[in-house]
Short mmCIF file of C-alpha atoms and ligand atoms in Angstrom, two decimals:
data_model
loop_
_atom_site.label_atom_id
_atom_site.label_comp_id
_atom_site.label_asym_id
_atom_site.label_seq_id
_atom_site.Cartn_x
_atom_site.Cartn_y
_atom_site.Cartn_z
CA THR A 1 0.00 0.00 0.00
CA THR A 2 1.48 3.34 -1.01
CA GLY A 3 -1.14 5.27 0.92
CA ALA A 4 -2.80 6.08 -2.38
CA VAL A 5 -3.28 2.64 -3.90
CA THR A 6 -2.94 -0.93 -2.63
CA TYR A 7 -1.18 -3.49 -4.85
CA ASP A 8 -1.24 -7.24 -4.58
CA PRO A 9 2.22 -8.72 -3.87
CA GLY A 10 2.17 -10.65 -7.15
CA PHE A 11 1.88 -7.38 -9.03
CA VAL A 12 4.65 -5.75 -7.00
CA ASN A 13 7.03 -8.65 -7.75
CA THR A 14 6.61 -8.23 -11.51
CA ALA A 15 6.69 -4.41 -11.60
CA ALA A 16 9.65 -3.05 -13.59
CA THR A 17 9.78 0.04 -11.38
CA SER A 18 7.79 2.26 -9.05
CA SER A 19 6.59 5.68 -10.15
CA ALA A 20 4.42 8.46 -8.73
CA ILE A 21 3.39 9.91 -12.07
CA THR A 22 0.60 7.89 -13.74
CA TYR A 23 -1.79 5.30 -12.35
CA ILE A 24 -3.59 2.77 -14.56
CA ASP A 25 -6.09 0.12 -13.50
CA GLY A 26 -6.34 -2.06 -16.60
CA ASP A 27 -9.32 -4.08 -15.35
CA GLU A 28 -11.36 -1.04 -14.36
CA GLY A 29 -10.22 1.14 -17.26
CA ILE A 30 -8.84 3.85 -14.96
CA LEU A 31 -6.12 6.36 -15.96
CA ARG A 32 -4.93 9.19 -13.68
CA TYR A 33 -2.08 11.70 -14.15
CA ARG A 34 -0.64 12.61 -10.72
CA GLY A 35 -3.96 11.48 -9.21
CA TYR A 36 -6.25 13.46 -11.53
CA PRO A 37 -8.68 11.30 -13.60
CA ILE A 38 -8.05 11.61 -17.35
CA GLU A 39 -11.73 12.42 -17.88
CA GLU A 40 -11.44 15.58 -15.71
CA LEU A 41 -8.19 16.73 -17.31
CA ALA A 42 -9.66 16.13 -20.78
CA GLU A 43 -12.65 18.29 -19.91
CA HIS A 44 -11.05 21.13 -17.95
CA SER A 45 -7.29 21.31 -18.61
CA SER A 46 -4.92 22.12 -21.50
CA PHE A 47 -1.94 20.24 -22.92
CA LEU A 48 0.43 22.86 -21.49
CA GLU A 49 -1.13 22.62 -18.01
CA VAL A 50 -1.12 18.80 -18.12
CA SER A 51 2.54 18.90 -19.22
CA PHE A 52 3.37 21.07 -16.19
CA LEU A 53 1.38 18.71 -13.92
CA LEU A 54 3.22 15.61 -15.17
CA ILE A 55 6.68 17.19 -15.08
CA TYR A 56 6.47 19.16 -11.80
CA GLY A 57 3.91 17.05 -9.92
CA ASN A 58 1.11 19.56 -9.28
CA LEU A 59 -1.26 21.75 -11.28
CA PRO A 60 0.41 25.15 -11.86
CA THR A 61 -0.83 28.47 -10.46
CA PRO A 62 -1.78 30.89 -13.27
CA ALA A 63 1.58 32.64 -12.75
CA GLU A 64 3.51 29.34 -12.94
CA LEU A 65 1.66 28.31 -16.09
CA ASP A 66 2.32 31.67 -17.72
CA LYS A 67 6.06 31.47 -16.87
CA PHE A 68 6.22 27.89 -18.26
CA ASP A 69 4.44 29.05 -21.41
CA GLN A 70 6.72 32.08 -21.88
CA ARG A 71 9.90 30.04 -21.32
CA ILE A 72 8.77 27.51 -23.93
CA ARG A 73 7.90 30.23 -26.44
CA ARG A 74 11.35 31.79 -26.03
CA HIS A 75 13.07 28.54 -26.97
CA THR A 76 11.14 27.49 -30.08
CA MET A 77 13.75 28.62 -32.61
CA LEU A 78 16.10 25.94 -33.96
CA HIS A 79 19.82 26.61 -34.51
CA GLU A 80 20.31 27.31 -38.24
CA ASP A 81 22.75 24.40 -38.50
CA LEU A 82 20.03 22.09 -37.14
CA LYS A 83 17.58 23.51 -39.68
CA GLY A 84 20.11 22.61 -42.37
CA PHE A 85 20.07 19.04 -41.00
CA PHE A 86 16.72 18.34 -42.70
CA GLY A 87 18.40 18.74 -46.09
CA GLY A 88 20.31 15.53 -45.45
CA PHE A 89 17.22 13.34 -45.63
CA PRO A 90 15.48 11.98 -48.75
CA ARG A 91 12.28 13.89 -49.62
CA ASP A 92 10.06 10.89 -48.81
CA ALA A 93 11.73 10.09 -45.47
CA HIS A 94 9.20 9.02 -42.81
CA PRO A 95 9.10 11.87 -40.25
CA MET A 96 9.63 9.56 -37.24
CA PRO A 97 13.30 8.69 -37.97
CA VAL A 98 13.84 12.36 -38.89
CA LEU A 99 12.35 13.37 -35.54
CA SER A 100 14.43 10.92 -33.50
CA SER A 101 17.63 11.92 -35.34
CA ALA A 102 17.04 15.65 -34.90
CA VAL A 103 16.09 15.26 -31.21
CA SER A 104 19.27 13.26 -30.62
CA ALA A 105 21.24 15.96 -32.46
CA LEU A 106 19.97 18.57 -29.94
CA SER A 107 22.60 17.21 -27.54
CA THR A 108 25.31 18.46 -29.95
CA PHE A 109 23.95 22.03 -29.79
CA TYR A 110 23.16 22.46 -26.12
CA GLN A 111 26.09 21.46 -23.91
CA ASP A 112 24.39 23.38 -21.07
CA SER A 113 21.49 20.88 -20.96
CA LEU A 114 23.24 17.52 -20.73
CA ASP A 115 24.10 16.93 -17.08
CA PRO A 116 21.25 14.79 -15.62
CA PHE A 117 22.19 15.78 -12.05
CA ASP A 118 22.35 19.55 -12.49
CA ASP A 119 18.86 20.93 -11.80
CA GLU A 120 19.33 24.01 -14.00
CA GLN A 121 20.59 21.89 -16.91
CA VAL A 122 17.68 19.45 -16.50
CA GLU A 123 15.32 22.46 -16.52
CA MET A 124 16.94 23.81 -19.69
CA ALA A 125 16.69 20.41 -21.39
CA THR A 126 13.01 20.22 -20.36
CA ILE A 127 12.12 23.62 -21.78
CA ARG A 128 14.20 23.12 -24.93
CA LEU A 129 12.57 19.76 -25.70
CA MET A 130 9.05 21.04 -25.01
CA ALA A 131 9.75 24.05 -27.24
CA LYS A 132 11.75 22.51 -30.07
CA MET A 133 10.32 19.02 -30.61
CA PRO A 134 7.01 20.31 -32.06
CA VAL A 135 9.03 22.62 -34.35
CA ILE A 136 11.24 19.71 -35.49
CA ALA A 137 8.08 17.64 -36.09
CA ALA A 138 6.54 20.38 -38.23
CA TYR A 139 9.79 20.78 -40.19
CA ALA A 140 9.94 17.02 -40.82
CA HIS A 141 6.43 17.29 -42.27
CA LYS A 142 7.28 20.32 -44.40
CA LYS A 143 10.40 18.54 -45.69
CA SER A 144 8.30 15.53 -46.72
CA ILE A 145 5.94 17.69 -48.78
CA GLY A 146 8.65 19.91 -50.26
CA GLN A 147 7.34 23.12 -48.70
CA PRO A 148 9.43 25.88 -47.09
CA MET A 149 9.82 25.92 -43.32
CA LEU A 150 8.48 28.96 -41.42
CA TYR A 151 10.08 30.46 -38.35
CA PRO A 152 8.16 29.98 -35.09
CA ASP A 153 5.96 32.88 -33.98
CA ASN A 154 6.41 33.39 -30.24
CA SER A 155 3.15 35.29 -29.96
CA MET A 156 1.49 31.87 -30.27
CA GLY A 157 1.23 29.01 -27.78
CA LEU A 158 2.70 25.53 -28.35
CA VAL A 159 -0.29 23.96 -30.16
CA GLU A 160 -1.10 27.00 -32.33
CA ASN A 161 2.57 27.42 -33.30
CA PHE A 162 2.83 23.76 -34.24
CA LEU A 163 -0.28 23.96 -36.44
CA ARG A 164 0.97 27.12 -38.14
CA LEU A 165 4.42 25.63 -38.76
CA SER A 166 2.79 22.46 -40.12
CA PHE A 167 0.23 24.06 -42.44
CA GLY A 168 1.25 27.71 -42.82
CA LEU A 169 2.86 29.13 -46.00
CA PRO A 170 5.22 32.11 -46.30
CA ALA A 171 3.01 33.63 -48.99
CA GLU A 172 -0.16 33.94 -46.94
CA PRO A 173 -1.32 34.39 -43.32
CA TYR A 174 -2.33 31.12 -41.61
CA GLU A 175 -5.95 31.01 -40.52
CA MET A 176 -6.08 29.22 -37.14
CA ASP A 177 -9.15 26.99 -36.82
CA PRO A 178 -10.22 26.94 -33.14
CA VAL A 179 -11.90 23.54 -33.67
CA VAL A 180 -8.58 22.05 -34.78
CA VAL A 181 -6.68 23.74 -31.93
CA LYS A 182 -9.13 22.41 -29.33
CA ALA A 183 -9.22 18.91 -30.84
CA LEU A 184 -5.44 18.63 -31.09
CA ASP A 185 -4.97 19.99 -27.56
CA LEU A 186 -7.36 17.28 -26.29
CA LEU A 187 -5.60 14.48 -28.20
CA LEU A 188 -2.21 15.64 -26.89
CA ILE A 189 -3.58 15.53 -23.31
CA LEU A 190 -4.82 11.97 -23.87
CA HIS A 191 -1.37 10.84 -25.07
CA ALA A 192 0.70 12.73 -22.46
CA ASP A 193 1.73 9.76 -20.30
CA HIS A 194 0.85 6.13 -19.84
CA GLU A 195 2.93 4.51 -17.09
CA GLN A 196 5.64 2.08 -18.26
CA ASN A 197 4.64 1.57 -21.91
CA CYS A 198 7.25 0.44 -24.41
CA SER A 199 8.56 3.90 -25.36
CA THR A 200 8.58 5.26 -21.79
CA SER A 201 10.39 2.16 -20.54
CA THR A 202 12.88 2.76 -23.36
CA VAL A 203 13.43 6.36 -22.24
CA ARG A 204 14.01 5.13 -18.68
CA LEU A 205 16.28 2.28 -19.71
CA VAL A 206 18.49 4.51 -21.88
CA GLY A 207 18.42 7.20 -19.19
CA SER A 208 19.42 4.64 -16.55
CA ALA A 209 22.91 4.77 -18.07
CA ASN A 210 22.89 8.51 -17.21
CA ALA A 211 22.40 9.31 -20.90
CA ASN A 212 21.19 12.88 -21.39
CA MET A 213 17.49 13.72 -21.83
CA PHE A 214 17.73 14.34 -25.60
CA ALA A 215 19.38 10.95 -26.24
CA SER A 216 16.86 9.17 -24.00
CA VAL A 217 13.82 10.79 -25.64
CA SER A 218 15.26 10.08 -29.08
CA ALA A 219 15.35 6.38 -28.15
CA GLY A 220 11.74 6.60 -26.96
CA ILE A 221 10.70 8.05 -30.33
CA ASN A 222 12.21 5.04 -32.07
CA ALA A 223 10.35 2.62 -29.79
CA LEU A 224 7.09 4.49 -30.37
CA PHE A 225 7.52 4.05 -34.14
CA GLY A 226 6.79 0.33 -33.77
CA PRO A 227 3.41 -0.61 -35.35
CA LEU A 228 2.35 -2.50 -32.21
CA HIS A 229 2.86 0.71 -30.19
CA GLY A 230 2.56 4.25 -31.46
CA GLY A 231 2.60 3.19 -35.11
CA ALA A 232 -0.84 1.63 -34.60
CA ASN A 233 -2.75 4.86 -35.30
CA GLU A 234 -1.28 4.90 -38.82
CA ALA A 235 -1.96 1.15 -39.15
CA VAL A 236 -5.64 1.65 -38.22
CA LEU A 237 -6.17 4.02 -41.17
CA ASN A 238 -4.49 1.54 -43.53
CA MET A 239 -6.78 -1.20 -42.18
CA LEU A 240 -9.95 0.92 -42.62
CA ARG A 241 -8.84 1.87 -46.16
CA GLU A 242 -8.22 -1.80 -46.98
CA ILE A 243 -11.75 -2.73 -45.81
CA GLN A 244 -13.22 0.20 -47.75
CA ALA A 245 -11.33 -0.78 -50.92
CA SER A 246 -12.42 -4.44 -50.62
CA GLY A 247 -16.06 -3.38 -50.67
CA GLU A 248 -16.71 -6.31 -48.36
CA PRO A 249 -18.71 -6.09 -45.12
CA VAL A 250 -16.53 -5.63 -42.04
CA GLU A 251 -17.63 -9.08 -40.86
CA LYS A 252 -15.43 -10.55 -43.64
CA PHE A 253 -12.36 -8.76 -42.30
CA VAL A 254 -13.20 -9.79 -38.75
CA GLU A 255 -13.26 -13.41 -39.90
CA ARG A 256 -9.75 -12.98 -41.36
CA VAL A 257 -8.59 -11.58 -38.02
CA LYS A 258 -10.12 -14.48 -36.10
CA ASN A 259 -8.51 -16.94 -38.51
CA LYS A 260 -5.22 -15.12 -37.86
CA GLU A 261 -4.68 -14.87 -41.60
CA ALA A 262 -1.04 -13.80 -42.22
CA GLY A 263 -0.92 -12.17 -38.82
CA VAL A 264 -3.88 -9.90 -39.58
CA LYS A 265 -4.84 -8.05 -36.41
CA LEU A 266 -7.60 -5.63 -35.59
CA MET A 267 -5.31 -2.60 -35.30
CA GLY A 268 -6.35 -0.14 -32.59
CA PHE A 269 -7.75 -3.02 -30.56
CA GLY A 270 -6.21 -4.75 -27.56
CA HIS A 271 -3.82 -3.52 -24.91
CA ARG A 272 -1.07 -4.94 -22.73
CA VAL A 273 -2.70 -3.44 -19.63
CA TYR A 274 -6.30 -2.45 -20.39
CA LYS A 275 -8.48 -5.53 -20.38
CA ASN A 276 -11.41 -3.16 -20.52
CA TYR A 277 -12.29 -0.18 -22.70
CA ASP A 278 -9.28 2.22 -22.84
CA PRO A 279 -10.65 5.35 -21.10
CA ARG A 280 -8.84 7.50 -23.67
CA ALA A 281 -10.58 5.72 -26.54
CA LYS A 282 -13.94 6.45 -24.89
CA ILE A 283 -13.13 10.18 -24.80
CA VAL A 284 -11.82 10.22 -28.39
CA LYS A 285 -14.86 8.31 -29.67
CA ALA A 286 -17.22 10.71 -27.89
CA THR A 287 -15.59 13.73 -29.55
CA ALA A 288 -14.79 12.06 -32.90
CA HIS A 289 -18.29 12.64 -34.26
CA GLU A 290 -18.34 16.30 -33.21
CA ILE A 291 -14.85 16.99 -34.54
CA LEU A 292 -15.32 15.09 -37.81
CA GLU A 293 -18.63 16.82 -38.41
CA LYS A 294 -16.97 20.24 -38.04
CA LEU A 295 -13.84 19.27 -39.98
CA GLY A 296 -15.65 17.31 -42.67
CA GLY A 297 -13.84 14.08 -41.95
CA ASN A 298 -14.22 10.88 -43.92
CA ASP A 299 -17.59 9.65 -42.70
CA GLU A 300 -17.32 6.37 -44.60
CA LEU A 301 -14.13 5.36 -42.78
CA LEU A 302 -15.69 6.44 -39.48
CA ALA A 303 -18.74 4.34 -40.26
CA ILE A 304 -16.48 1.35 -40.99
CA ALA A 305 -14.65 1.94 -37.69
CA MET A 306 -17.91 2.15 -35.74
CA ARG A 307 -19.21 -1.03 -37.42
CA LEU A 308 -15.93 -2.84 -36.72
CA GLU A 309 -16.15 -1.89 -33.07
CA GLU A 310 -19.79 -2.97 -32.88
CA VAL A 311 -19.03 -6.38 -34.39
CA ALA A 312 -15.90 -6.97 -32.32
CA LEU A 313 -17.48 -5.98 -29.00
CA THR A 314 -20.19 -8.62 -29.46
CA ASP A 315 -17.92 -11.38 -30.79
CA GLU A 316 -16.76 -14.11 -28.39
CA TYR A 317 -13.27 -14.14 -29.97
CA PHE A 318 -12.61 -10.56 -28.83
CA ILE A 319 -14.64 -10.73 -25.64
CA SER A 320 -12.82 -13.86 -24.42
CA ARG A 321 -9.48 -12.20 -25.14
CA LYS A 322 -10.59 -8.94 -23.52
CA LEU A 323 -9.86 -6.99 -26.68
CA TYR A 324 -11.33 -3.48 -26.68
CA PRO A 325 -10.58 -0.33 -28.70
CA ASN A 326 -7.44 1.43 -27.49
CA VAL A 327 -6.41 5.06 -27.84
CA ASP A 328 -5.25 4.51 -31.43
CA PHE A 329 -8.54 3.26 -32.85
CA TYR A 330 -10.20 6.61 -33.59
CA THR A 331 -7.37 9.16 -33.39
CA GLY A 332 -6.11 8.61 -36.94
CA LEU A 333 -9.49 9.59 -38.39
CA ILE A 334 -9.32 12.89 -36.55
CA TYR A 335 -5.70 13.61 -37.47
CA LYS A 336 -6.61 12.94 -41.12
CA ALA A 337 -9.55 15.35 -40.90
CA MET A 338 -7.17 17.97 -39.49
CA GLY A 339 -5.13 17.66 -42.69
CA PHE A 340 -2.19 15.58 -41.43
CA PRO A 341 -0.86 12.82 -43.73
CA GLU A 342 -0.82 9.32 -42.19
CA LYS A 343 2.97 9.46 -41.83
CA MET A 344 2.51 12.23 -39.25
CA PHE A 345 0.08 10.37 -36.97
CA THR A 346 2.77 8.72 -34.83
CA VAL A 347 4.70 12.00 -34.74
CA LEU A 348 1.60 13.58 -33.16
CA PHE A 349 1.57 10.74 -30.64
CA ALA A 350 5.22 11.55 -29.86
CA ILE A 351 4.49 15.25 -29.27
CA GLY A 352 1.72 14.27 -26.86
CA ARG A 353 3.90 11.72 -25.05
CA LEU A 354 6.84 14.11 -24.68
CA PRO A 355 5.90 15.54 -21.24
CA GLY A 356 5.41 11.99 -19.95
CA TRP A 357 8.82 10.90 -21.20
CA ILE A 358 10.41 14.01 -19.64
CA ALA A 359 8.58 13.51 -16.32
CA GLN A 360 9.54 9.84 -16.11
CA TRP A 361 13.20 10.54 -17.02
CA ARG A 362 13.40 13.31 -14.37
CA GLU A 363 11.76 11.07 -11.74
CA MET A 364 14.30 8.32 -12.40
CA MET A 365 17.27 10.70 -12.27
CA LYS A 366 16.03 12.08 -8.94
CA ASP A 367 15.31 8.66 -7.44
CA PRO A 368 17.76 5.93 -8.56
CA ALA A 369 15.54 3.39 -6.78
CA THR A 370 13.12 3.83 -9.71
CA LYS A 371 15.81 2.98 -12.28
CA ILE A 372 14.81 -0.01 -14.41
CA GLY A 373 18.56 -0.56 -14.61
CA ARG A 374 19.90 -3.77 -16.00
CA PRO A 375 17.24 -6.48 -16.50
CA ARG A 376 18.47 -10.08 -15.86
CA GLN A 377 17.43 -13.13 -17.96
CA LEU A 378 16.61 -16.81 -17.67
CA TYR A 379 19.43 -18.61 -19.57
CA THR A 380 17.97 -21.30 -21.85
CA GLY A 381 21.04 -22.05 -23.97
CA GLU A 382 23.60 -24.90 -24.04
CA PRO A 383 25.24 -26.05 -20.77
CA GLU A 384 29.03 -25.50 -20.57
CA ARG A 385 30.92 -27.42 -23.26
CA MET A 386 34.64 -27.56 -24.19
CA TYR A 387 36.21 -26.47 -27.48
CA PRO A 388 36.89 -29.64 -29.54
CA SER A 389 40.61 -30.64 -29.54
CA ARG A 390 41.93 -31.12 -33.09
C1 SDX B 401 -0.38 1.63 -27.51
O1 SDX B 401 1.49 0.07 -23.23
C2 SDX B 401 0.87 1.14 -23.48
O2 SDX B 401 0.39 1.85 -22.58
C3 SDX B 401 0.75 1.49 -24.94
C4 SDX B 401 -0.13 2.69 -25.26
C5 SDX B 401 0.45 3.96 -24.71
O3 SDX B 401 -0.33 4.89 -24.45
O4 SDX B 401 1.69 4.05 -24.61
O5 SDX B 401 -1.42 2.50 -24.73
C6 SDX B 401 -0.24 2.91 -26.76
O6 SDX B 401 0.61 1.07 -27.91
C7 SDX B 401 -1.74 1.04 -27.68
C8 SDX B 401 -1.70 -0.32 -28.45
C9 SDX B 401 -1.62 0.01 -29.94
N1 SDX B 401 -1.38 -1.27 -30.73
C10 SDX B 401 -2.34 -1.77 -31.50
O7 SDX B 401 -3.48 -1.34 -31.59
C11 SDX B 401 -1.87 -2.97 -32.32
C12 SDX B 401 -2.90 -4.10 -32.22
N2 SDX B 401 -2.90 -4.63 -30.86
C13 SDX B 401 -2.04 -5.70 -30.53
O8 SDX B 401 -0.99 -6.02 -31.31
C14 SDX B 401 -2.08 -6.18 -29.11
O9 SDX B 401 -3.37 -6.06 -28.66
C15 SDX B 401 -1.14 -5.50 -28.15
C16 SDX B 401 0.27 -5.73 -28.55
C17 SDX B 401 -1.44 -4.04 -28.05
C18 SDX B 401 -1.37 -6.12 -26.79
O10 SDX B 401 -1.21 -7.47 -26.91
P1 SDX B 401 -1.51 -8.39 -25.59
O11 SDX B 401 -2.58 -7.81 -24.76
O12 SDX B 401 -0.20 -8.64 -24.94
O13 SDX B 401 -2.15 -9.63 -26.15
P2 SDX B 401 -1.37 -10.82 -26.81
O14 SDX B 401 -0.47 -10.27 -27.87
O15 SDX B 401 -0.78 -11.67 -25.73
O16 SDX B 401 -2.60 -11.55 -27.48
C19 SDX B 401 -3.58 -12.22 -26.68
C20 SDX B 401 -4.53 -12.84 -27.69
C21 SDX B 401 -3.80 -13.53 -28.83
O17 SDX B 401 -4.69 -14.50 -29.35
P3 SDX B 401 -4.42 -16.07 -28.95
O18 SDX B 401 -2.96 -16.36 -29.24
O19 SDX B 401 -4.74 -16.16 -27.46
O20 SDX B 401 -5.38 -16.85 -29.81
O21 SDX B 401 -5.29 -11.79 -28.30
C22 SDX B 401 -5.01 -11.74 -29.67
C23 SDX B 401 -3.69 -12.44 -29.87
O22 SDX B 401 -3.59 -12.96 -31.19
N3 SDX B 401 -4.90 -10.33 -30.02
C24 SDX B 401 -5.47 -9.80 -31.09
C25 SDX B 401 -5.20 -8.43 -31.03
N4 SDX B 401 -4.47 -8.17 -29.92
C26 SDX B 401 -4.29 -9.36 -29.31
N5 SDX B 401 -6.19 -10.38 -32.11
C27 SDX B 401 -6.64 -9.53 -33.05
N6 SDX B 401 -6.41 -8.18 -33.04
C28 SDX B 401 -5.71 -7.61 -32.06
N7 SDX B 401 -5.48 -6.31 -32.07
#
């Protein structure tokens, strides 16, 4: 019992680490950031405020939030040499490897943000990552569509600046759509942290070697790229498109999944921890209709997604395996309606997850007892044997 939550000893023995940041109850479908239910933060908070909460442990006062916001705005500009970095990639490069490379390269520009045990340097790394990663993400997108990169506008907040850098053009003013800003802010909140998922565990494992924050987050970006993890939101769209193109009823596809045809899975379904409806998916689904209606999203793909969910939630195969929609099932439809290409969906997940990665890395550096450290193994190889004499 930690005073807040009581764990059964079996769970404690298998836990990779302890952490005070995010609490998940997979059976009950509960998710809380620093004790606040995700449903309340989704309704009342902002991505910037949730980022502060995760990183510093409490909701900010208005003055603290404003200072956090101003510090981030002041650090959005990239070093011109780093901007030149994007020229080294092929035009059609997927933005995720571009993002992880550029984030790792930040450690070559900012020697004053590398020491994991110097509070001021950790603070500088925190602000620089929060400020520059969305800019790098937008530049990776612009590079992939052959459009010029704009400079950040510090009169704008993090989400607005990112949207303008992603969709704005030098030749004309960018018209900010409040529906898109609100929808993206919500989706970033929902992705902000999620306990010891694959990418966060990667950030902690790399950081456990006292690697700097940029290097650790860069490793997390690479883990998130995996289609079973953050890459699933892109995979869901491909799956919906495939069903649409086949012209077949969704039941046909579901049969292929149940027959495990060539590893076909129902992407956006299932979860390592949630054996109930992912609370984030519930929130996304509830707003998907409203957002897609306003943004003119692809109703046919949404209808296919809704039908897929309806069929799966009543099918013994999925029920017996406790497979429910996860956060990735609906998000891609919304990102698409916002105007992002599918290659950018996992990048958007990474921007959302950034404060969680930073918070978890900082927690581990402060409390070595929470280091995942060096996992051991069960050896299943050959017993000792001698080299043959010849
Ligand atoms: C994220 O960890 C996190 O917190 C991650 C995340 C975060 O915020 O960081 O929540 C984000 O990664 C969400 C998950 C996104 N991935 C997908 O949507 C990809 C599709 N889902 C799966 O590949 C799978 O569900 C996992 C990997 C997510 C979870 O797998 P589990 O729970 O460990 O289940 P399993 O692989 O042990 O499978 C159990 C059974 C198997 O069938 P049997 O061998 O018993 O017959 O369920 C089947 C699996 O074949 N199964 C699926 C399925 N997921 C599991 N069958 C069809 N479709 C699926 N999606």
